[in-house]
């Protein structure tokens, strides 16, 4: 019996020691798991203050009859229920008709800008894959429009688009003789072309940078095997480059779409507070509805409608792309 008791003592000590070690391991595990979230907490709080809180306030404002008479105490503005939304989507009335026109202009502008940015950026990235002298310098020059501050770049374009002494008219009319007379680029129908030019010039380097990074992940052996099989340049781009870049392009197109559709700085600096009818983007239109006419309730309702549209487009786009990935796999 003594031998049996002595044999059981180490077992009891071992089980007690293991029980004590269990909570310690659990505490260390909790610290390891919780530390990253604790470090992210300040950033999350700032995100709430900078983005989510104003978003919630804007949604509340869209249900109020908030005009210049309630600027000092906007909480005292009477509730208007869905009246601001009804006014915004009443396309037979002047407010709704102007919003619909701005929406259609923004759709056309976004599709053209995103398409041209992707096309130019992809072509430049594919061209830059070959090794030649001065490639590094050319890559740096390609990124200059993206690296420049928006206001400095757009103000430079404003001077270039001037009617009398602008560089654009000087080259097109005086040097090349492509136009009968100097054109007005910042008013009238030409304002859409001017806005599209600045947007593409400013946005294609981002597409170039993303596509160039994606091309680094394509094995060179695929191109060598395709060349041995007799595939030409266009066949290699079609059969190897574009399919391999599909995940990169899916994210790139979505980001470019959201950035371009919400772009406010470019048209505001280019045209001022009142954009021409041909270049009346919805971001500037909402600004005019809020801060020019002093009808903040209607402007907030337009902003909420814009948010819902972008959420719907983003959700549909992600659903389509994820379905395409499943079929491809």
PDB file of C-alpha atoms in Angstrom:
ATOM      1  CA  UNK A   1       0.000   0.000   0.000  1.00  0.00           C
ATOM      2  CA  UNK A   2       2.885   2.378   0.724  1.00  0.00           C
ATOM      3  CA  UNK A   3       4.339   1.739  -2.690  1.00  0.00           C
ATOM      4  CA  UNK A   4       0.975   2.393  -4.316  1.00  0.00           C
ATOM      5  CA  UNK A   5       0.520   5.694  -2.435  1.00  0.00           C
ATOM      6  CA  UNK A   6       3.997   6.861  -3.390  1.00  0.00           C
ATOM      7  CA  UNK A   7       3.273   6.026  -7.010  1.00  0.00           C
ATOM      8  CA  UNK A   8       0.068   8.044  -6.953  1.00  0.00           C
ATOM      9  CA  UNK A   9       1.695  11.196  -5.469  1.00  0.00           C
ATOM     10  CA  UNK A  10       3.628  12.260  -8.617  1.00  0.00           C
ATOM     11  CA  UNK A  11       0.471  11.732 -10.635  1.00  0.00           C
ATOM     12  CA  UNK A  12      -1.431  14.078  -8.351  1.00  0.00           C
ATOM     13  CA  UNK A  13       1.343  16.671  -8.513  1.00  0.00           C
ATOM     14  CA  UNK A  14       1.485  16.353 -12.299  1.00  0.00           C
ATOM     15  CA  UNK A  15      -2.242  16.854 -12.695  1.00  0.00           C
ATOM     16  CA  UNK A  16      -2.162  19.873 -10.363  1.00  0.00           C
ATOM     17  CA  UNK A  17       0.755  21.384 -12.266  1.00  0.00           C
ATOM     18  CA  UNK A  18      -1.048  20.798 -15.589  1.00  0.00           C
ATOM     19  CA  UNK A  19      -4.208  22.411 -14.243  1.00  0.00           C
ATOM     20  CA  UNK A  20      -2.212  25.477 -13.197  1.00  0.00           C
ATOM     21  CA  UNK A  21      -0.492  25.663 -16.542  1.00  0.00           C
ATOM     22  CA  UNK A  22      -3.812  25.587 -18.448  1.00  0.00           C
ATOM     23  CA  UNK A  23      -5.054  29.049 -17.349  1.00  0.00           C
ATOM     24  CA  UNK A  24      -1.629  30.533 -18.045  1.00  0.00           C
ATOM     25  CA  UNK A  25      -1.653  29.211 -21.608  1.00  0.00           C
ATOM     26  CA  UNK A  26      -5.176  30.489 -22.036  1.00  0.00           C
ATOM     27  CA  UNK A  27      -4.154  33.944 -20.793  1.00  0.00           C
ATOM     28  CA  UNK A  28      -1.166  34.080 -23.140  1.00  0.00           C
ATOM     29  CA  UNK A  29      -3.370  32.996 -26.047  1.00  0.00           C
ATOM     30  CA  UNK A  30      -5.949  35.676 -25.253  1.00  0.00           C
ATOM     31  CA  UNK A  31      -3.208  38.295 -25.122  1.00  0.00           C
ATOM     32  CA  UNK A  32      -1.791  37.207 -28.457  1.00  0.00           C
ATOM     33  CA  UNK A  33      -5.182  37.188 -30.132  1.00  0.00           C
ATOM     34  CA  UNK A  34      -6.460  40.370 -28.511  1.00  0.00           C
ATOM     35  CA  UNK A  35      -3.340  42.502 -28.923  1.00  0.00           C
ATOM     36  CA  UNK A  36      -3.786  43.150 -32.685  1.00  0.00           C
ATOM     37  CA  UNK A  37      -7.392  44.232 -32.147  1.00  0.00           C
ATOM     38  CA  UNK A  38      -6.309  46.456 -29.273  1.00  0.00           C
ATOM     39  CA  UNK A  39      -3.750  48.132 -31.525  1.00  0.00           C
ATOM     40  CA  UNK A  40      -6.411  48.613 -34.218  1.00  0.00           C
ATOM     41  CA  UNK A  41      -8.862  50.188 -31.770  1.00  0.00           C
ATOM     42  CA  UNK A  42      -7.589  53.821 -32.155  1.00  0.00           C
ATOM     43  CA  UNK A  43      -7.817  53.573 -35.947  1.00  0.00           C
ATOM     44  CA  UNK A  44     -11.324  52.122 -35.716  1.00  0.00           C
ATOM     45  CA  UNK A  45     -12.422  54.928 -33.396  1.00  0.00           C
ATOM     46  CA  UNK A  46     -11.031  57.550 -35.779  1.00  0.00           C
ATOM     47  CA  UNK A  47     -12.805  55.813 -38.649  1.00  0.00           C
ATOM     48  CA  UNK A  48     -16.059  56.054 -36.736  1.00  0.00           C
ATOM     49  CA  UNK A  49     -15.530  59.727 -36.047  1.00  0.00           C
ATOM     50  CA  UNK A  50     -14.389  60.687 -39.544  1.00  0.00           C
ATOM     51  CA  UNK A  51     -16.676  58.550 -41.735  1.00  0.00           C
ATOM     52  CA  UNK A  52     -19.467  56.689 -40.012  1.00  0.00           C
ATOM     53  CA  UNK A  53     -20.682  59.440 -37.686  1.00  0.00           C
ATOM     54  CA  UNK A  54     -21.054  62.029 -40.502  1.00  0.00           C
ATOM     55  CA  UNK A  55     -22.729  59.354 -42.597  1.00  0.00           C
ATOM     56  CA  UNK A  56     -25.327  58.717 -39.921  1.00  0.00           C
ATOM     57  CA  UNK A  57     -25.863  62.461 -39.452  1.00  0.00           C
ATOM     58  CA  UNK A  58     -26.324  62.849 -43.220  1.00  0.00           C
ATOM     59  CA  UNK A  59     -28.938  60.093 -43.281  1.00  0.00           C
ATOM     60  CA  UNK A  60     -30.821  61.795 -40.436  1.00  0.00           C
ATOM     61  CA  UNK A  61     -30.610  65.144 -42.246  1.00  0.00           C
ATOM     62  CA  UNK A  62     -32.174  63.604 -45.361  1.00  0.00           C
ATOM     63  CA  UNK A  63     -35.425  63.131 -43.420  1.00  0.00           C
ATOM     64  CA  UNK A  64     -35.551  66.759 -42.282  1.00  0.00           C
ATOM     65  CA  UNK A  65     -36.682  69.949 -43.955  1.00  0.00           C
ATOM     66  CA  UNK A  66     -33.282  71.489 -43.392  1.00  0.00           C
ATOM     67  CA  UNK A  67     -32.809  74.857 -45.106  1.00  0.00           C
ATOM     68  CA  UNK A  68     -30.827  78.024 -44.380  1.00  0.00           C
ATOM     69  CA  UNK A  69     -33.358  78.960 -41.713  1.00  0.00           C
ATOM     70  CA  UNK A  70     -32.225  76.105 -39.463  1.00  0.00           C
ATOM     71  CA  UNK A  71     -28.447  76.326 -39.937  1.00  0.00           C
ATOM     72  CA  UNK A  72     -27.759  77.395 -36.353  1.00  0.00           C
ATOM     73  CA  UNK A  73     -29.898  74.629 -34.857  1.00  0.00           C
ATOM     74  CA  UNK A  74     -30.431  71.950 -37.471  1.00  0.00           C
ATOM     75  CA  UNK A  75     -31.915  69.644 -34.866  1.00  0.00           C
ATOM     76  CA  UNK A  76     -34.927  71.973 -34.664  1.00  0.00           C
ATOM     77  CA  UNK A  77     -35.721  71.488 -38.367  1.00  0.00           C
ATOM     78  CA  UNK A  78     -39.102  69.789 -38.880  1.00  0.00           C
ATOM     79  CA  UNK A  79     -39.232  66.211 -40.078  1.00  0.00           C
ATOM     80  CA  UNK A  80     -40.205  65.807 -43.719  1.00  0.00           C
ATOM     81  CA  UNK A  81     -40.387  61.991 -43.819  1.00  0.00           C
ATOM     82  CA  UNK A  82     -39.709  60.909 -47.423  1.00  0.00           C
ATOM     83  CA  UNK A  83     -40.489  64.258 -49.062  1.00  0.00           C
ATOM     84  CA  UNK A  84     -36.841  64.955 -49.904  1.00  0.00           C
ATOM     85  CA  UNK A  85     -36.551  61.588 -51.609  1.00  0.00           C
ATOM     86  CA  UNK A  86     -39.791  62.125 -53.536  1.00  0.00           C
ATOM     87  CA  UNK A  87     -38.518  65.460 -54.813  1.00  0.00           C
ATOM     88  CA  UNK A  88     -35.205  63.935 -55.835  1.00  0.00           C
ATOM     89  CA  UNK A  89     -36.702  61.052 -57.829  1.00  0.00           C
ATOM     90  CA  UNK A  90     -39.562  63.031 -59.390  1.00  0.00           C
ATOM     91  CA  UNK A  91     -38.030  63.185 -62.857  1.00  0.00           C
ATOM     92  CA  UNK A  92     -40.908  65.263 -64.244  1.00  0.00           C
ATOM     93  CA  UNK A  93     -40.078  68.119 -61.848  1.00  0.00           C
ATOM     94  CA  UNK A  94     -37.067  70.438 -62.327  1.00  0.00           C
ATOM     95  CA  UNK A  95     -35.092  69.053 -59.345  1.00  0.00           C
ATOM     96  CA  UNK A  96     -35.512  65.410 -60.312  1.00  0.00           C
ATOM     97  CA  UNK A  97     -34.933  66.107 -64.006  1.00  0.00           C
ATOM     98  CA  UNK A  98     -31.662  67.911 -63.257  1.00  0.00           C
ATOM     99  CA  UNK A  99     -30.552  65.062 -60.977  1.00  0.00           C
ATOM    100  CA  UNK A 100     -31.338  62.466 -63.660  1.00  0.00           C
ATOM    101  CA  UNK A 101     -29.360  64.449 -66.249  1.00  0.00           C
ATOM    102  CA  UNK A 102     -26.413  64.705 -63.862  1.00  0.00           C
ATOM    103  CA  UNK A 103     -26.632  60.983 -63.144  1.00  0.00           C
ATOM    104  CA  UNK A 104     -26.565  60.082 -66.857  1.00  0.00           C
ATOM    105  CA  UNK A 105     -23.632  62.441 -67.481  1.00  0.00           C
ATOM    106  CA  UNK A 106     -21.766  60.837 -64.577  1.00  0.00           C
ATOM    107  CA  UNK A 107     -22.449  57.333 -65.907  1.00  0.00           C
ATOM    108  CA  UNK A 108     -21.112  58.220 -69.362  1.00  0.00           C
ATOM    109  CA  UNK A 109     -18.113  60.021 -67.913  1.00  0.00           C
ATOM    110  CA  UNK A 110     -17.269  57.163 -65.531  1.00  0.00           C
ATOM    111  CA  UNK A 111     -17.511  54.439 -68.170  1.00  0.00           C
ATOM    112  CA  UNK A 112     -15.317  56.345 -70.627  1.00  0.00           C
ATOM    113  CA  UNK A 113     -12.783  57.373 -67.995  1.00  0.00           C
ATOM    114  CA  UNK A 114     -12.459  53.919 -66.429  1.00  0.00           C
ATOM    115  CA  UNK A 115     -12.238  52.242 -69.823  1.00  0.00           C
ATOM    116  CA  UNK A 116      -9.550  54.593 -71.123  1.00  0.00           C
ATOM    117  CA  UNK A 117      -7.577  54.480 -67.868  1.00  0.00           C
ATOM    118  CA  UNK A 118      -7.564  50.687 -67.914  1.00  0.00           C
ATOM    119  CA  UNK A 119      -6.689  50.502 -71.614  1.00  0.00           C
ATOM    120  CA  UNK A 120      -3.820  53.003 -71.465  1.00  0.00           C
ATOM    121  CA  UNK A 121      -2.502  51.656 -68.154  1.00  0.00           C
ATOM    122  CA  UNK A 122      -2.558  48.047 -69.371  1.00  0.00           C
ATOM    123  CA  UNK A 123      -0.875  48.913 -72.686  1.00  0.00           C
ATOM    124  CA  UNK A 124       1.853  50.871 -70.894  1.00  0.00           C
ATOM    125  CA  UNK A 125       2.409  48.083 -68.339  1.00  0.00           C
ATOM    126  CA  UNK A 126       2.718  45.418 -71.051  1.00  0.00           C
ATOM    127  CA  UNK A 127       5.109  47.648 -72.999  1.00  0.00           C
ATOM    128  CA  UNK A 128       7.226  48.163 -69.893  1.00  0.00           C
ATOM    129  CA  UNK A 129       7.710  44.420 -69.386  1.00  0.00           C
ATOM    130  CA  UNK A 130      10.447  44.354 -72.026  1.00  0.00           C
ATOM    131  CA  UNK A 131      13.920  45.337 -70.902  1.00  0.00           C
ATOM    132  CA  UNK A 132      15.360  48.385 -72.653  1.00  0.00           C
ATOM    133  CA  UNK A 133      17.565  51.301 -71.821  1.00  0.00           C
ATOM    134  CA  UNK A 134      15.846  54.045 -69.855  1.00  0.00           C
ATOM    135  CA  UNK A 135      12.940  51.873 -68.676  1.00  0.00           C
ATOM    136  CA  UNK A 136      13.294  52.988 -65.050  1.00  0.00           C
ATOM    137  CA  UNK A 137      13.206  56.661 -65.985  1.00  0.00           C
ATOM    138  CA  UNK A 138      10.155  56.128 -68.187  1.00  0.00           C
ATOM    139  CA  UNK A 139       8.349  54.305 -65.374  1.00  0.00           C
ATOM    140  CA  UNK A 140       9.010  57.225 -63.048  1.00  0.00           C
ATOM    141  CA  UNK A 141       7.706  59.705 -65.633  1.00  0.00           C
ATOM    142  CA  UNK A 142       4.550  57.633 -66.110  1.00  0.00           C
ATOM    143  CA  UNK A 143       3.772  57.948 -62.392  1.00  0.00           C
ATOM    144  CA  UNK A 144       4.146  61.733 -62.276  1.00  0.00           C
ATOM    145  CA  UNK A 145       0.425  62.510 -62.927  1.00  0.00           C
ATOM    146  CA  UNK A 146      -0.575  60.164 -60.116  1.00  0.00           C
ATOM    147  CA  UNK A 147       2.012  61.577 -57.703  1.00  0.00           C
ATOM    148  CA  UNK A 148       1.149  65.234 -58.280  1.00  0.00           C
ATOM    149  CA  UNK A 149      -1.338  66.891 -55.890  1.00  0.00           C
ATOM    150  CA  UNK A 150      -4.794  67.054 -57.432  1.00  0.00           C
ATOM    151  CA  UNK A 151      -5.233  70.787 -57.070  1.00  0.00           C
ATOM    152  CA  UNK A 152      -1.846  71.647 -58.571  1.00  0.00           C
ATOM    153  CA  UNK A 153      -2.390  69.315 -61.521  1.00  0.00           C
ATOM    154  CA  UNK A 154      -5.946  70.458 -62.290  1.00  0.00           C
ATOM    155  CA  UNK A 155      -5.082  74.156 -61.958  1.00  0.00           C
ATOM    156  CA  UNK A 156      -2.300  73.577 -64.500  1.00  0.00           C
ATOM    157  CA  UNK A 157      -4.865  72.092 -66.866  1.00  0.00           C
ATOM    158  CA  UNK A 158      -7.125  75.106 -66.291  1.00  0.00           C
ATOM    159  CA  UNK A 159      -4.393  77.361 -67.634  1.00  0.00           C
ATOM    160  CA  UNK A 160      -3.773  74.988 -70.535  1.00  0.00           C
ATOM    161  CA  UNK A 161      -7.472  75.042 -71.486  1.00  0.00           C
ATOM    162  CA  UNK A 162      -7.710  78.854 -71.585  1.00  0.00           C
ATOM    163  CA  UNK A 163      -9.350  80.210 -74.728  1.00  0.00           C
ATOM    164  CA  UNK A 164      -6.923  82.983 -75.659  1.00  0.00           C
ATOM    165  CA  UNK A 165      -3.502  81.901 -74.440  1.00  0.00           C
ATOM    166  CA  UNK A 166      -3.916  78.254 -73.467  1.00  0.00           C
ATOM    167  CA  UNK A 167      -1.468  75.608 -74.616  1.00  0.00           C
ATOM    168  CA  UNK A 168      -4.207  73.310 -75.955  1.00  0.00           C
ATOM    169  CA  UNK A 169      -5.588  75.900 -78.377  1.00  0.00           C
ATOM    170  CA  UNK A 170      -2.079  76.975 -79.278  1.00  0.00           C
ATOM    171  CA  UNK A 171      -1.148  73.443 -80.343  1.00  0.00           C
ATOM    172  CA  UNK A 172      -4.448  72.426 -81.955  1.00  0.00           C
ATOM    173  CA  UNK A 173      -5.241  75.712 -83.707  1.00  0.00           C
ATOM    174  CA  UNK A 174      -2.012  77.662 -84.161  1.00  0.00           C
ATOM    175  CA  UNK A 175       0.486  74.833 -84.640  1.00  0.00           C
ATOM    176  CA  UNK A 176      -1.476  71.951 -86.180  1.00  0.00           C
ATOM    177  CA  UNK A 177      -4.434  73.834 -87.668  1.00  0.00           C
ATOM    178  CA  UNK A 178      -6.924  71.146 -86.643  1.00  0.00           C
ATOM    179  CA  UNK A 179      -9.615  73.665 -85.637  1.00  0.00           C
ATOM    180  CA  UNK A 180     -11.054  76.652 -87.502  1.00  0.00           C
ATOM    181  CA  UNK A 181     -10.893  78.858 -84.434  1.00  0.00           C
ATOM    182  CA  UNK A 182      -9.792  78.585 -80.795  1.00  0.00           C
ATOM    183  CA  UNK A 183     -12.231  76.465 -78.809  1.00  0.00           C
ATOM    184  CA  UNK A 184     -13.842  77.113 -75.437  1.00  0.00           C
ATOM    185  CA  UNK A 185     -12.867  74.081 -73.389  1.00  0.00           C
ATOM    186  CA  UNK A 186     -14.233  75.037 -69.973  1.00  0.00           C
ATOM    187  CA  UNK A 187     -17.774  75.920 -71.097  1.00  0.00           C
ATOM    188  CA  UNK A 188     -20.287  74.333 -73.430  1.00  0.00           C
ATOM    189  CA  UNK A 189     -20.128  70.805 -74.802  1.00  0.00           C
ATOM    190  CA  UNK A 190     -16.326  70.816 -74.905  1.00  0.00           C
ATOM    191  CA  UNK A 191     -16.267  70.872 -71.114  1.00  0.00           C
ATOM    192  CA  UNK A 192     -17.072  67.144 -71.078  1.00  0.00           C
ATOM    193  CA  UNK A 193     -14.019  66.432 -73.247  1.00  0.00           C
ATOM    194  CA  UNK A 194     -11.838  68.623 -71.033  1.00  0.00           C
ATOM    195  CA  UNK A 195     -13.050  66.888 -67.875  1.00  0.00           C
ATOM    196  CA  UNK A 196     -12.545  63.446 -69.415  1.00  0.00           C
ATOM    197  CA  UNK A 197      -9.028  64.378 -70.550  1.00  0.00           C
ATOM    198  CA  UNK A 198      -7.977  65.515 -67.090  1.00  0.00           C
ATOM    199  CA  UNK A 199      -9.551  62.477 -65.417  1.00  0.00           C
ATOM    200  CA  UNK A 200      -7.824  60.004 -67.737  1.00  0.00           C
ATOM    201  CA  UNK A 201      -4.489  61.829 -67.497  1.00  0.00           C
ATOM    202  CA  UNK A 202      -4.714  61.722 -63.727  1.00  0.00           C
ATOM    203  CA  UNK A 203      -6.043  58.162 -63.371  1.00  0.00           C
ATOM    204  CA  UNK A 204      -4.249  55.957 -65.884  1.00  0.00           C
ATOM    205  CA  UNK A 205      -0.927  55.849 -63.942  1.00  0.00           C
ATOM    206  CA  UNK A 206      -2.756  54.089 -61.103  1.00  0.00           C
ATOM    207  CA  UNK A 207      -3.987  51.420 -63.524  1.00  0.00           C
ATOM    208  CA  UNK A 208      -0.475  51.199 -64.934  1.00  0.00           C
ATOM    209  CA  UNK A 209       0.984  50.652 -61.448  1.00  0.00           C
ATOM    210  CA  UNK A 210      -1.517  47.943 -60.476  1.00  0.00           C
ATOM    211  CA  UNK A 211      -1.316  46.059 -63.765  1.00  0.00           C
ATOM    212  CA  UNK A 212       2.479  46.248 -63.762  1.00  0.00           C
ATOM    213  CA  UNK A 213       2.501  44.686 -60.279  1.00  0.00           C
ATOM    214  CA  UNK A 214       0.154  41.949 -61.471  1.00  0.00           C
ATOM    215  CA  UNK A 215       2.366  41.156 -64.446  1.00  0.00           C
ATOM    216  CA  UNK A 216       5.240  40.326 -62.098  1.00  0.00           C
ATOM    217  CA  UNK A 217       3.328  37.238 -60.920  1.00  0.00           C
ATOM    218  CA  UNK A 218       3.011  35.711 -64.411  1.00  0.00           C
ATOM    219  CA  UNK A 219       5.764  33.127 -64.982  1.00  0.00           C
ATOM    220  CA  UNK A 220       8.023  33.922 -67.916  1.00  0.00           C
ATOM    221  CA  UNK A 221       8.026  30.248 -68.898  1.00  0.00           C
ATOM    222  CA  UNK A 222       4.461  30.609 -70.167  1.00  0.00           C
ATOM    223  CA  UNK A 223       5.491  33.259 -72.667  1.00  0.00           C
ATOM    224  CA  UNK A 224       8.528  31.230 -73.717  1.00  0.00           C
ATOM    225  CA  UNK A 225       6.416  28.122 -74.289  1.00  0.00           C
ATOM    226  CA  UNK A 226       3.843  30.133 -76.229  1.00  0.00           C
ATOM    227  CA  UNK A 227       6.574  31.666 -78.397  1.00  0.00           C
ATOM    228  CA  UNK A 228       7.973  28.197 -79.151  1.00  0.00           C
ATOM    229  CA  UNK A 229       4.482  27.086 -80.183  1.00  0.00           C
ATOM    230  CA  UNK A 230       4.353  29.948 -82.680  1.00  0.00           C
ATOM    231  CA  UNK A 231       2.003  32.293 -80.767  1.00  0.00           C
ATOM    232  CA  UNK A 232       2.273  35.933 -81.751  1.00  0.00           C
ATOM    233  CA  UNK A 233       2.278  38.974 -79.505  1.00  0.00           C
ATOM    234  CA  UNK A 234      -1.485  39.480 -79.600  1.00  0.00           C
ATOM    235  CA  UNK A 235      -2.162  35.790 -79.026  1.00  0.00           C
ATOM    236  CA  UNK A 236       0.111  35.786 -75.975  1.00  0.00           C
ATOM    237  CA  UNK A 237      -1.643  38.865 -74.586  1.00  0.00           C
ATOM    238  CA  UNK A 238      -5.056  37.352 -75.240  1.00  0.00           C
ATOM    239  CA  UNK A 239      -4.332  33.821 -74.041  1.00  0.00           C
ATOM    240  CA  UNK A 240      -1.863  34.425 -71.215  1.00  0.00           C
ATOM    241  CA  UNK A 241      -1.701  38.043 -70.049  1.00  0.00           C
ATOM    242  CA  UNK A 242      -5.380  38.954 -69.830  1.00  0.00           C
ATOM    243  CA  UNK A 243      -6.576  35.677 -68.219  1.00  0.00           C
ATOM    244  CA  UNK A 244      -3.749  35.855 -65.669  1.00  0.00           C
ATOM    245  CA  UNK A 245      -4.614  39.464 -64.864  1.00  0.00           C
ATOM    246  CA  UNK A 246      -8.331  38.759 -64.354  1.00  0.00           C
ATOM    247  CA  UNK A 247      -8.269  38.908 -60.509  1.00  0.00           C
ATOM    248  CA  UNK A 248      -6.195  42.102 -60.599  1.00  0.00           C
ATOM    249  CA  UNK A 249      -8.447  43.713 -63.201  1.00  0.00           C
ATOM    250  CA  UNK A 250     -11.583  42.877 -61.237  1.00  0.00           C
ATOM    251  CA  UNK A 251     -10.359  44.833 -58.229  1.00  0.00           C
ATOM    252  CA  UNK A 252      -8.840  47.587 -60.379  1.00  0.00           C
ATOM    253  CA  UNK A 253     -12.025  48.262 -62.341  1.00  0.00           C
ATOM    254  CA  UNK A 254     -14.125  48.420 -59.175  1.00  0.00           C
ATOM    255  CA  UNK A 255     -11.739  50.849 -57.459  1.00  0.00           C
ATOM    256  CA  UNK A 256     -11.507  53.061 -60.548  1.00  0.00           C
ATOM    257  CA  UNK A 257     -15.289  53.076 -60.892  1.00  0.00           C
ATOM    258  CA  UNK A 258     -15.873  54.146 -57.290  1.00  0.00           C
ATOM    259  CA  UNK A 259     -13.139  56.793 -57.390  1.00  0.00           C
ATOM    260  CA  UNK A 260     -14.289  58.263 -60.689  1.00  0.00           C
ATOM    261  CA  UNK A 261     -17.999  58.227 -59.893  1.00  0.00           C
ATOM    262  CA  UNK A 262     -17.392  60.034 -56.594  1.00  0.00           C
ATOM    263  CA  UNK A 263     -14.747  62.417 -57.925  1.00  0.00           C
ATOM    264  CA  UNK A 264     -15.412  65.933 -56.675  1.00  0.00           C
ATOM    265  CA  UNK A 265     -12.018  67.641 -56.679  1.00  0.00           C
ATOM    266  CA  UNK A 266     -11.385  67.446 -60.429  1.00  0.00           C
ATOM    267  CA  UNK A 267     -14.629  69.051 -61.686  1.00  0.00           C
ATOM    268  CA  UNK A 268     -14.763  71.533 -58.814  1.00  0.00           C
ATOM    269  CA  UNK A 269     -11.251  72.866 -59.421  1.00  0.00           C
ATOM    270  CA  UNK A 270     -11.691  72.729 -63.197  1.00  0.00           C
ATOM    271  CA  UNK A 271     -15.045  74.549 -63.441  1.00  0.00           C
ATOM    272  CA  UNK A 272     -15.685  76.116 -60.052  1.00  0.00           C
ATOM    273  CA  UNK A 273     -18.868  75.965 -57.998  1.00  0.00           C
ATOM    274  CA  UNK A 274     -21.149  75.819 -61.059  1.00  0.00           C
ATOM    275  CA  UNK A 275     -20.193  73.190 -63.608  1.00  0.00           C
ATOM    276  CA  UNK A 276     -21.383  73.385 -67.238  1.00  0.00           C
ATOM    277  CA  UNK A 277     -24.421  71.317 -68.125  1.00  0.00           C
ATOM    278  CA  UNK A 278     -22.348  68.937 -70.267  1.00  0.00           C
ATOM    279  CA  UNK A 279     -19.973  68.211 -67.352  1.00  0.00           C
ATOM    280  CA  UNK A 280     -22.456  68.326 -64.479  1.00  0.00           C
ATOM    281  CA  UNK A 281     -21.220  65.388 -62.441  1.00  0.00           C
ATOM    282  CA  UNK A 282     -23.422  64.172 -59.637  1.00  0.00           C
ATOM    283  CA  UNK A 283     -20.872  64.983 -56.930  1.00  0.00           C
ATOM    284  CA  UNK A 284     -20.828  68.666 -57.914  1.00  0.00           C
ATOM    285  CA  UNK A 285     -24.594  68.593 -58.452  1.00  0.00           C
ATOM    286  CA  UNK A 286     -25.171  67.424 -54.879  1.00  0.00           C
ATOM    287  CA  UNK A 287     -22.800  70.117 -53.652  1.00  0.00           C
ATOM    288  CA  UNK A 288     -24.793  72.748 -55.530  1.00  0.00           C
ATOM    289  CA  UNK A 289     -28.071  71.373 -54.188  1.00  0.00           C
ATOM    290  CA  UNK A 290     -26.722  71.597 -50.643  1.00  0.00           C
ATOM    291  CA  UNK A 291     -24.430  74.622 -50.412  1.00  0.00           C
ATOM    292  CA  UNK A 292     -25.612  76.840 -53.279  1.00  0.00           C
ATOM    293  CA  UNK A 293     -29.380  76.526 -52.909  1.00  0.00           C
ATOM    294  CA  UNK A 294     -29.065  75.980 -49.116  1.00  0.00           C
ATOM    295  CA  UNK A 295     -31.380  72.992 -49.185  1.00  0.00           C
ATOM    296  CA  UNK A 296     -29.382  70.549 -47.103  1.00  0.00           C
ATOM    297  CA  UNK A 297     -32.249  68.104 -46.655  1.00  0.00           C
ATOM    298  CA  UNK A 298     -32.607  67.522 -50.407  1.00  0.00           C
ATOM    299  CA  UNK A 299     -28.831  67.373 -50.846  1.00  0.00           C
ATOM    300  CA  UNK A 300     -28.570  64.761 -48.090  1.00  0.00           C
ATOM    301  CA  UNK A 301     -31.325  62.704 -49.721  1.00  0.00           C
ATOM    302  CA  UNK A 302     -29.404  62.806 -53.011  1.00  0.00           C
ATOM    303  CA  UNK A 303     -26.261  61.675 -51.196  1.00  0.00           C
ATOM    304  CA  UNK A 304     -28.089  58.731 -49.633  1.00  0.00           C
ATOM    305  CA  UNK A 305     -29.478  57.744 -53.031  1.00  0.00           C
ATOM    306  CA  UNK A 306     -25.962  57.907 -54.456  1.00  0.00           C
ATOM    307  CA  UNK A 307     -24.683  55.721 -51.608  1.00  0.00           C
ATOM    308  CA  UNK A 308     -27.421  53.135 -52.225  1.00  0.00           C
ATOM    309  CA  UNK A 309     -26.637  53.092 -55.947  1.00  0.00           C
ATOM    310  CA  UNK A 310     -22.923  52.533 -55.342  1.00  0.00           C
ATOM    311  CA  UNK A 311     -23.649  49.794 -52.795  1.00  0.00           C
ATOM    312  CA  UNK A 312     -25.972  48.101 -55.282  1.00  0.00           C
ATOM    313  CA  UNK A 313     -23.431  48.304 -58.104  1.00  0.00           C
ATOM    314  CA  UNK A 314     -20.615  47.084 -55.853  1.00  0.00           C
ATOM    315  CA  UNK A 315     -22.670  44.155 -54.547  1.00  0.00           C
ATOM    316  CA  UNK A 316     -23.779  43.137 -58.042  1.00  0.00           C
ATOM    317  CA  UNK A 317     -20.254  43.440 -59.407  1.00  0.00           C
ATOM    318  CA  UNK A 318     -18.768  41.336 -56.607  1.00  0.00           C
ATOM    319  CA  UNK A 319     -21.502  38.714 -57.052  1.00  0.00           C
ATOM    320  CA  UNK A 320     -20.825  38.467 -60.799  1.00  0.00           C
ATOM    321  CA  UNK A 321     -17.058  38.288 -60.400  1.00  0.00           C
ATOM    322  CA  UNK A 322     -17.254  35.676 -57.645  1.00  0.00           C
ATOM    323  CA  UNK A 323     -19.584  33.576 -59.794  1.00  0.00           C
ATOM    324  CA  UNK A 324     -17.139  33.869 -62.665  1.00  0.00           C
ATOM    325  CA  UNK A 325     -14.300  32.666 -60.430  1.00  0.00           C
ATOM    326  CA  UNK A 326     -16.312  29.615 -59.361  1.00  0.00           C
ATOM    327  CA  UNK A 327     -17.067  28.688 -62.965  1.00  0.00           C
ATOM    328  CA  UNK A 328     -13.415  29.175 -63.935  1.00  0.00           C
ATOM    329  CA  UNK A 329     -12.228  27.002 -61.057  1.00  0.00           C
TER     330      UNK A 329
END
